[in-house]
Amino acid sequence: MKTSWAQTQWYKVVEFFGNDRFNIIVWGTFLVSFCSYWGFGLLFTYVDLTGKPKFMWKYKIQDNVKSYPISKEQFVDLLKILFINQSVIIPCLMIAYYVDKWGPVTTIHALPTISTAMTHIFFYMIAIEITFYYAHRMLHYIYHFFYKRIHKKHHTWIPPIAIAATYCHPIEQIISNIIPTLIGPFILSSHILVQWIWLMIATVTTLVTHSGYHIHFLVSSEAHDFHHLKFNYNFGVLGILDYFHGTDGIFRNSKQATRHRTLWSFTPAKILFP
């Protein structure tokens, strides 16, 4: 049987990592995470540091932001926390690798079908909505232990910026970022390429929703930006559990909710929905 082009390219990736399952799952996944975060995040960071190009400001969600563009001191502080939190990913991947070995071992060589990949990614979306919502809400409502000691750090960015998405305590990085993202692939023992695709989707989406901008053709940032503005609303990713639990009540009656949609033109949401 003739090998497909995609399968041939995947064999090259496997060979790049020495045909070693540990290298692919741990170091390959970390590399995908790191490159996705900084490759896309730095596009926003240039704007956040320089305020240029100026036309981007019309897509900024929160008005009258006094501390923007961000200072070099803020940026250096960001880098310190982000590199700590990205380092935390490595031991988490190692633990996941060894725990996963107790279950059925899936092949890393043969690619899954497109339908399998899409089904798995759909499951991941449901899994992250459930786990992130309750983990995030816990970080807010148990104030003296979780919010004051852990989650408050993330909310120092009231108008958020993209790369501040993982500006948080390392404990929060584990329970609110890493576990919700990896729980779906772990449950299904998915092919590693499907996990990488999901990781890129989740990373880019997280960066966009923390960017502070509502940019055309990308997922809307309005809901999570509202969370950073009002704190105790919009805890989830998809909005399903926020609707179910009523934690989006104020948001649903706000002008931000009217603007909460993907824009298919270059006209800013504030002008389309004043």
GROMACS .gro file of C-alpha atoms in nm:
model
  274
    1MET     CA    1   0.000   0.000   0.000
    2LYS     CA    2   0.130   0.344  -0.094
    3THR     CA    3   0.220   0.562   0.204
    4SER     CA    4   0.044   0.900   0.211
    5TRP     CA    5   0.237   1.227   0.199
    6ALA     CA    6   0.125   1.313   0.555
    7GLN     CA    7   0.239   0.977   0.686
    8THR     CA    8   0.578   1.015   0.516
    9GLN     CA    9   0.629   1.357   0.675
   10TRP     CA   10   0.529   1.221   1.013
   11TYR     CA   11   0.790   0.945   0.985
   12LYS     CA   12   1.047   1.224   0.941
   13VAL     CA   13   0.925   1.391   1.261
   14VAL     CA   14   0.952   1.061   1.450
   15GLU     CA   15   1.304   1.011   1.316
   16PHE     CA   16   1.397   1.367   1.420
   17PHE     CA   17   1.324   1.268   1.780
   18GLY     CA   18   1.532   0.953   1.748
   19ASN     CA   19   1.229   0.729   1.713
   20ASP     CA   20   1.202   0.758   2.091
   21ARG     CA   21   0.856   0.771   2.250
   22PHE     CA   22   0.976   0.967   2.554
   23ASN     CA   23   1.146   1.233   2.341
   24ILE     CA   24   0.838   1.275   2.123
   25ILE     CA   25   0.586   1.292   2.406
   26VAL     CA   26   0.788   1.504   2.649
   27TRP     CA   27   1.033   1.715   2.449
   28GLY     CA   28   0.824   1.726   2.132
   29THR     CA   29   0.518   1.843   2.324
   30PHE     CA   30   0.719   2.102   2.514
   31LEU     CA   31   0.867   2.231   2.189
   32VAL     CA   32   0.521   2.263   2.033
   33SER     CA   33   0.395   2.445   2.343
   34PHE     CA   34   0.694   2.680   2.360
   35CYS     CA   35   0.697   2.766   1.989
   36SER     CA   36   0.320   2.817   1.975
   37TYR     CA   37   0.323   3.047   2.276
   38TRP     CA   38   0.613   3.266   2.172
   39GLY     CA   39   0.573   3.240   1.796
   40PHE     CA   40   0.221   3.383   1.812
   41GLY     CA   41   0.251   3.574   2.139
   42LEU     CA   42   0.541   3.791   2.027
   43LEU     CA   43   0.324   3.936   1.749
   44PHE     CA   44   0.107   4.093   2.019
   45THR     CA   45   0.406   4.169   2.241
   46TYR     CA   46   0.555   4.404   1.983
   47VAL     CA   47   0.233   4.609   1.992
   48ASP     CA   48   0.214   4.588   2.372
   49LEU     CA   49   0.569   4.724   2.409
   50THR     CA   50   0.569   4.990   2.139
   51GLY     CA   51   0.203   5.083   2.092
   52LYS     CA   52   0.265   5.043   1.720
   53PRO     CA   53   0.113   5.016   1.469
   54LYS     CA   54  -0.120   5.285   1.600
   55PHE     CA   55  -0.422   5.158   1.403
   56MET     CA   56  -0.434   4.856   1.637
   57TRP     CA   57  -0.558   5.078   1.918
   58LYS     CA   58  -0.903   5.100   1.765
   59TYR     CA   59  -0.939   4.725   1.830
   60LYS     CA   60  -0.847   4.759   2.200
   61ILE     CA   61  -1.138   4.641   2.414
   62GLN     CA   62  -1.086   4.844   2.732
   63ASP     CA   63  -1.079   5.223   2.692
   64ASN     CA   64  -0.853   5.471   2.868
   65VAL     CA   65  -0.585   5.221   2.967
   66LYS     CA   66  -0.325   5.438   3.143
   67SER     CA   67  -0.049   5.176   3.169
   68TYR     CA   68  -0.031   5.104   2.796
   69PRO     CA   69   0.201   5.043   2.618
   70ILE     CA   70   0.356   4.835   2.893
   71SER     CA   71   0.688   4.935   3.046
   72LYS     CA   72   1.016   4.747   3.008
   73GLU     CA   73   1.003   4.673   3.382
   74GLN     CA   74   0.664   4.505   3.339
   75PHE     CA   75   0.798   4.308   3.045
   76VAL     CA   76   1.102   4.183   3.238
   77ASP     CA   77   0.878   4.079   3.528
   78LEU     CA   78   0.654   3.897   3.279
   79LEU     CA   79   0.947   3.706   3.131
   80LYS     CA   80   1.065   3.587   3.472
   81ILE     CA   81   0.726   3.441   3.563
   82LEU     CA   82   0.659   3.297   3.217
   83PHE     CA   83   0.985   3.107   3.196
   84ILE     CA   84   0.925   2.961   3.542
   85ASN     CA   85   0.576   2.849   3.440
   86GLN     CA   86   0.692   2.708   3.109
   87SER     CA   87   0.959   2.511   3.293
   88VAL     CA   88   0.682   2.363   3.508
   89ILE     CA   89   0.539   2.203   3.194
   90ILE     CA   90   0.837   1.967   3.159
   91PRO     CA   91   0.794   1.767   3.485
   92CYS     CA   92   0.417   1.758   3.425
   93LEU     CA   93   0.476   1.600   3.083
   94MET     CA   94   0.720   1.352   3.235
   95ILE     CA   95   0.465   1.249   3.497
   96ALA     CA   96   0.196   1.216   3.230
   97TYR     CA   97   0.428   1.001   3.020
   98TYR     CA   98   0.502   0.752   3.298
   99VAL     CA   99   0.141   0.739   3.423
  100ASP     CA  100   0.019   0.683   3.067
  101LYS     CA  101   0.250   0.380   3.036
  102TRP     CA  102   0.027   0.198   3.287
  103GLY     CA  103  -0.258   0.200   3.036
  104PRO     CA  104  -0.283   0.071   2.678
  105VAL     CA  105   0.014   0.194   2.475
  106THR     CA  106  -0.094   0.364   2.153
  107THR     CA  107   0.122   0.380   1.845
  108ILE     CA  108   0.313   0.697   1.765
  109HIS     CA  109   0.393   0.589   1.410
  110ALA     CA  110   0.066   0.537   1.222
  111LEU     CA  111  -0.139   0.855   1.189
  112PRO     CA  112  -0.505   0.850   1.296
  113THR     CA  113  -0.788   0.925   1.054
  114ILE     CA  114  -0.914   1.282   1.021
  115SER     CA  115  -1.251   1.182   1.168
  116THR     CA  116  -1.079   1.033   1.474
  117ALA     CA  117  -0.871   1.346   1.521
  118MET     CA  118  -1.177   1.573   1.496
  119THR     CA  119  -1.377   1.358   1.737
  120HIS     CA  120  -1.095   1.364   1.990
  121ILE     CA  121  -1.053   1.741   1.963
  122PHE     CA  122  -1.427   1.788   2.018
  123PHE     CA  123  -1.394   1.580   2.336
  124TYR     CA  124  -1.097   1.792   2.447
  125MET     CA  125  -1.311   2.105   2.414
  126ILE     CA  126  -1.575   1.962   2.645
  127ALA     CA  127  -1.309   1.839   2.889
  128ILE     CA  128  -1.134   2.176   2.909
  129GLU     CA  129  -1.463   2.359   2.954
  130ILE     CA  130  -1.549   2.142   3.256
  131THR     CA  131  -1.207   2.126   3.422
  132PHE     CA  132  -1.105   2.486   3.358
  133TYR     CA  133  -1.440   2.629   3.469
  134TYR     CA  134  -1.441   2.458   3.808
  135ALA     CA  135  -1.067   2.503   3.869
  136HIS     CA  136  -1.091   2.871   3.776
  137ARG     CA  137  -1.401   2.929   3.984
  138MET     CA  138  -1.238   2.760   4.283
  139LEU     CA  139  -0.941   2.998   4.250
  140HIS     CA  140  -1.182   3.290   4.283
  141TYR     CA  141  -1.428   3.176   4.549
  142ILE     CA  142  -1.201   3.029   4.814
  143TYR     CA  143  -1.063   3.378   4.865
  144HIS     CA  144  -0.817   3.365   5.152
  145PHE     CA  145  -0.643   3.050   5.036
  146PHE     CA  146  -0.665   3.034   4.657
  147TYR     CA  147  -0.741   3.383   4.530
  148LYS     CA  148  -0.534   3.591   4.771
  149ARG     CA  149  -0.234   3.357   4.773
  150ILE     CA  150  -0.245   3.221   4.418
  151HIS     CA  151  -0.484   3.363   4.158
  152LYS     CA  152  -0.454   3.731   4.246
  153LYS     CA  153  -0.119   3.741   4.068
  154HIS     CA  154  -0.285   3.670   3.733
  155HIS     CA  155  -0.541   3.945   3.791
  156THR     CA  156  -0.281   4.216   3.838
  157TRP     CA  157  -0.325   4.248   3.461
  158ILE     CA  158  -0.670   4.410   3.461
  159PRO     CA  159  -0.642   4.503   3.096
  160PRO     CA  160  -0.476   4.174   2.995
  161ILE     CA  161  -0.212   4.128   2.728
  162ALA     CA  162  -0.150   3.814   2.527
  163ILE     CA  163   0.163   3.672   2.684
  164ALA     CA  164   0.029   3.743   3.035
  165ALA     CA  165  -0.204   3.448   2.977
  166THR     CA  166   0.025   3.233   3.192
  167TYR     CA  167   0.142   3.510   3.423
  168CYS     CA  168   0.037   3.327   3.738
  169HIS     CA  169   0.149   3.126   4.039
  170PRO     CA  170   0.305   2.788   3.940
  171ILE     CA  171   0.026   2.606   4.128
  172GLU     CA  172  -0.230   2.784   3.912
  173GLN     CA  173  -0.027   2.697   3.605
  174ILE     CA  174  -0.067   2.330   3.693
  175ILE     CA  175  -0.429   2.310   3.811
  176SER     CA  176  -0.586   2.573   3.586
  177ASN     CA  177  -0.374   2.565   3.269
  178ILE     CA  178  -0.183   2.240   3.224
  179ILE     CA  179  -0.432   1.985   3.363
  180PRO     CA  180  -0.741   2.120   3.180
  181THR     CA  181  -0.546   2.129   2.853
  182LEU     CA  182  -0.400   1.778   2.885
  183ILE     CA  183  -0.686   1.594   3.057
  184GLY     CA  184  -0.874   1.520   2.735
  185PRO     CA  185  -0.577   1.373   2.547
  186PHE     CA  186  -0.481   1.177   2.860
  187ILE     CA  187  -0.827   1.021   2.896
  188LEU     CA  188  -0.845   0.917   2.531
  189SER     CA  189  -0.477   0.820   2.497
  190SER     CA  190  -0.479   1.015   2.172
  191HIS     CA  191  -0.215   1.006   1.904
  192ILE     CA  192   0.056   1.257   1.987
  193LEU     CA  193   0.005   1.455   1.665
  194VAL     CA  194  -0.361   1.511   1.755
  195GLN     CA  195  -0.243   1.630   2.096
  196TRP     CA  196   0.001   1.871   1.932
  197ILE     CA  197  -0.268   2.012   1.705
  198TRP     CA  198  -0.493   2.060   2.008
  199LEU     CA  199  -0.211   2.223   2.203
  200MET     CA  200  -0.154   2.475   1.925
  201ILE     CA  201  -0.528   2.552   1.904
  202ALA     CA  202  -0.558   2.592   2.282
  203THR     CA  203  -0.243   2.805   2.307
  204VAL     CA  204  -0.332   3.044   2.027
  205THR     CA  205  -0.690   3.077   2.153
  206THR     CA  206  -0.566   3.155   2.505
  207LEU     CA  207  -0.327   3.419   2.372
  208VAL     CA  208  -0.600   3.582   2.165
  209THR     CA  209  -0.854   3.588   2.449
  210HIS     CA  210  -0.595   3.750   2.678
  211SER     CA  211  -0.471   3.995   2.416
  212GLY     CA  212  -0.699   4.281   2.514
  213TYR     CA  213  -0.785   4.323   2.146
  214HIS     CA  214  -1.091   4.219   1.950
  215ILE     CA  215  -0.938   4.147   1.613
  216HIS     CA  216  -1.123   4.057   1.295
  217PHE     CA  217  -1.129   3.693   1.182
  218LEU     CA  218  -1.006   3.567   1.521
  219VAL     CA  219  -1.203   3.428   1.815
  220SER     CA  220  -1.363   3.705   2.023
  221SER     CA  221  -1.177   3.824   2.333
  222GLU     CA  222  -1.474   4.010   2.481
  223ALA     CA  223  -1.587   3.745   2.734
  224HIS     CA  224  -1.252   3.684   2.900
  225ASP     CA  225  -1.158   4.051   2.885
  226PHE     CA  226  -1.481   4.116   3.075
  227HIS     CA  227  -1.366   3.862   3.334
  228HIS     CA  228  -1.043   4.056   3.390
  229LEU     CA  229  -1.246   4.375   3.421
  230LYS     CA  230  -1.516   4.245   3.658
  231PHE     CA  231  -1.337   3.944   3.818
  232ASN     CA  232  -1.631   3.725   3.924
  233TYR     CA  233  -1.795   3.653   3.590
  234ASN     CA  234  -1.712   3.441   3.284
  235PHE     CA  235  -1.501   3.164   3.435
  236GLY     CA  236  -1.520   2.915   3.148
  237VAL     CA  237  -1.373   2.871   2.803
  238LEU     CA  238  -1.680   2.811   2.588
  239GLY     CA  239  -1.940   2.984   2.804
  240ILE     CA  240  -2.152   2.670   2.846
  241LEU     CA  241  -2.103   2.629   3.221
  242ASP     CA  242  -2.117   3.004   3.280
  243TYR     CA  243  -2.464   2.998   3.126
  244PHE     CA  244  -2.562   2.685   3.322
  245HIS     CA  245  -2.446   2.829   3.657
  246GLY     CA  246  -2.553   3.186   3.583
  247THR     CA  247  -2.201   3.325   3.619
  248ASP     CA  248  -2.237   3.526   3.300
  249GLY     CA  249  -2.552   3.718   3.399
  250ILE     CA  250  -2.405   4.068   3.403
  251PHE     CA  251  -2.201   3.994   3.094
  252ARG     CA  252  -2.505   3.879   2.893
  253ASN     CA  253  -2.670   4.215   2.958
  254SER     CA  254  -2.362   4.417   2.866
  255LYS     CA  255  -2.247   4.584   2.547
  256GLN     CA  256  -1.945   4.352   2.552
  257ALA     CA  257  -2.179   4.054   2.506
  258THR     CA  258  -2.330   4.220   2.199
  259ARG     CA  259  -1.979   4.251   2.057
  260HIS     CA  260  -1.881   3.895   2.155
  261ARG     CA  261  -1.857   3.740   1.810
  262THR     CA  262  -1.600   3.683   1.538
  263LEU     CA  263  -1.568   3.992   1.321
  264TRP     CA  264  -1.576   3.932   0.946
  265SER     CA  265  -1.485   4.286   0.849
  266PHE     CA  266  -1.210   4.532   0.944
  267THR     CA  267  -1.457   4.760   1.123
  268PRO     CA  268  -1.392   4.757   1.501
  269ALA     CA  269  -1.657   4.596   1.722
  270LYS     CA  270  -1.704   4.926   1.909
  271ILE     CA  271  -1.822   5.090   1.587
  272LEU     CA  272  -2.030   4.796   1.466
  273PHE     CA  273  -2.200   4.759   1.805
  274PRO     CA  274  -2.175   5.096   1.986
   0.00000   0.00000   0.00000
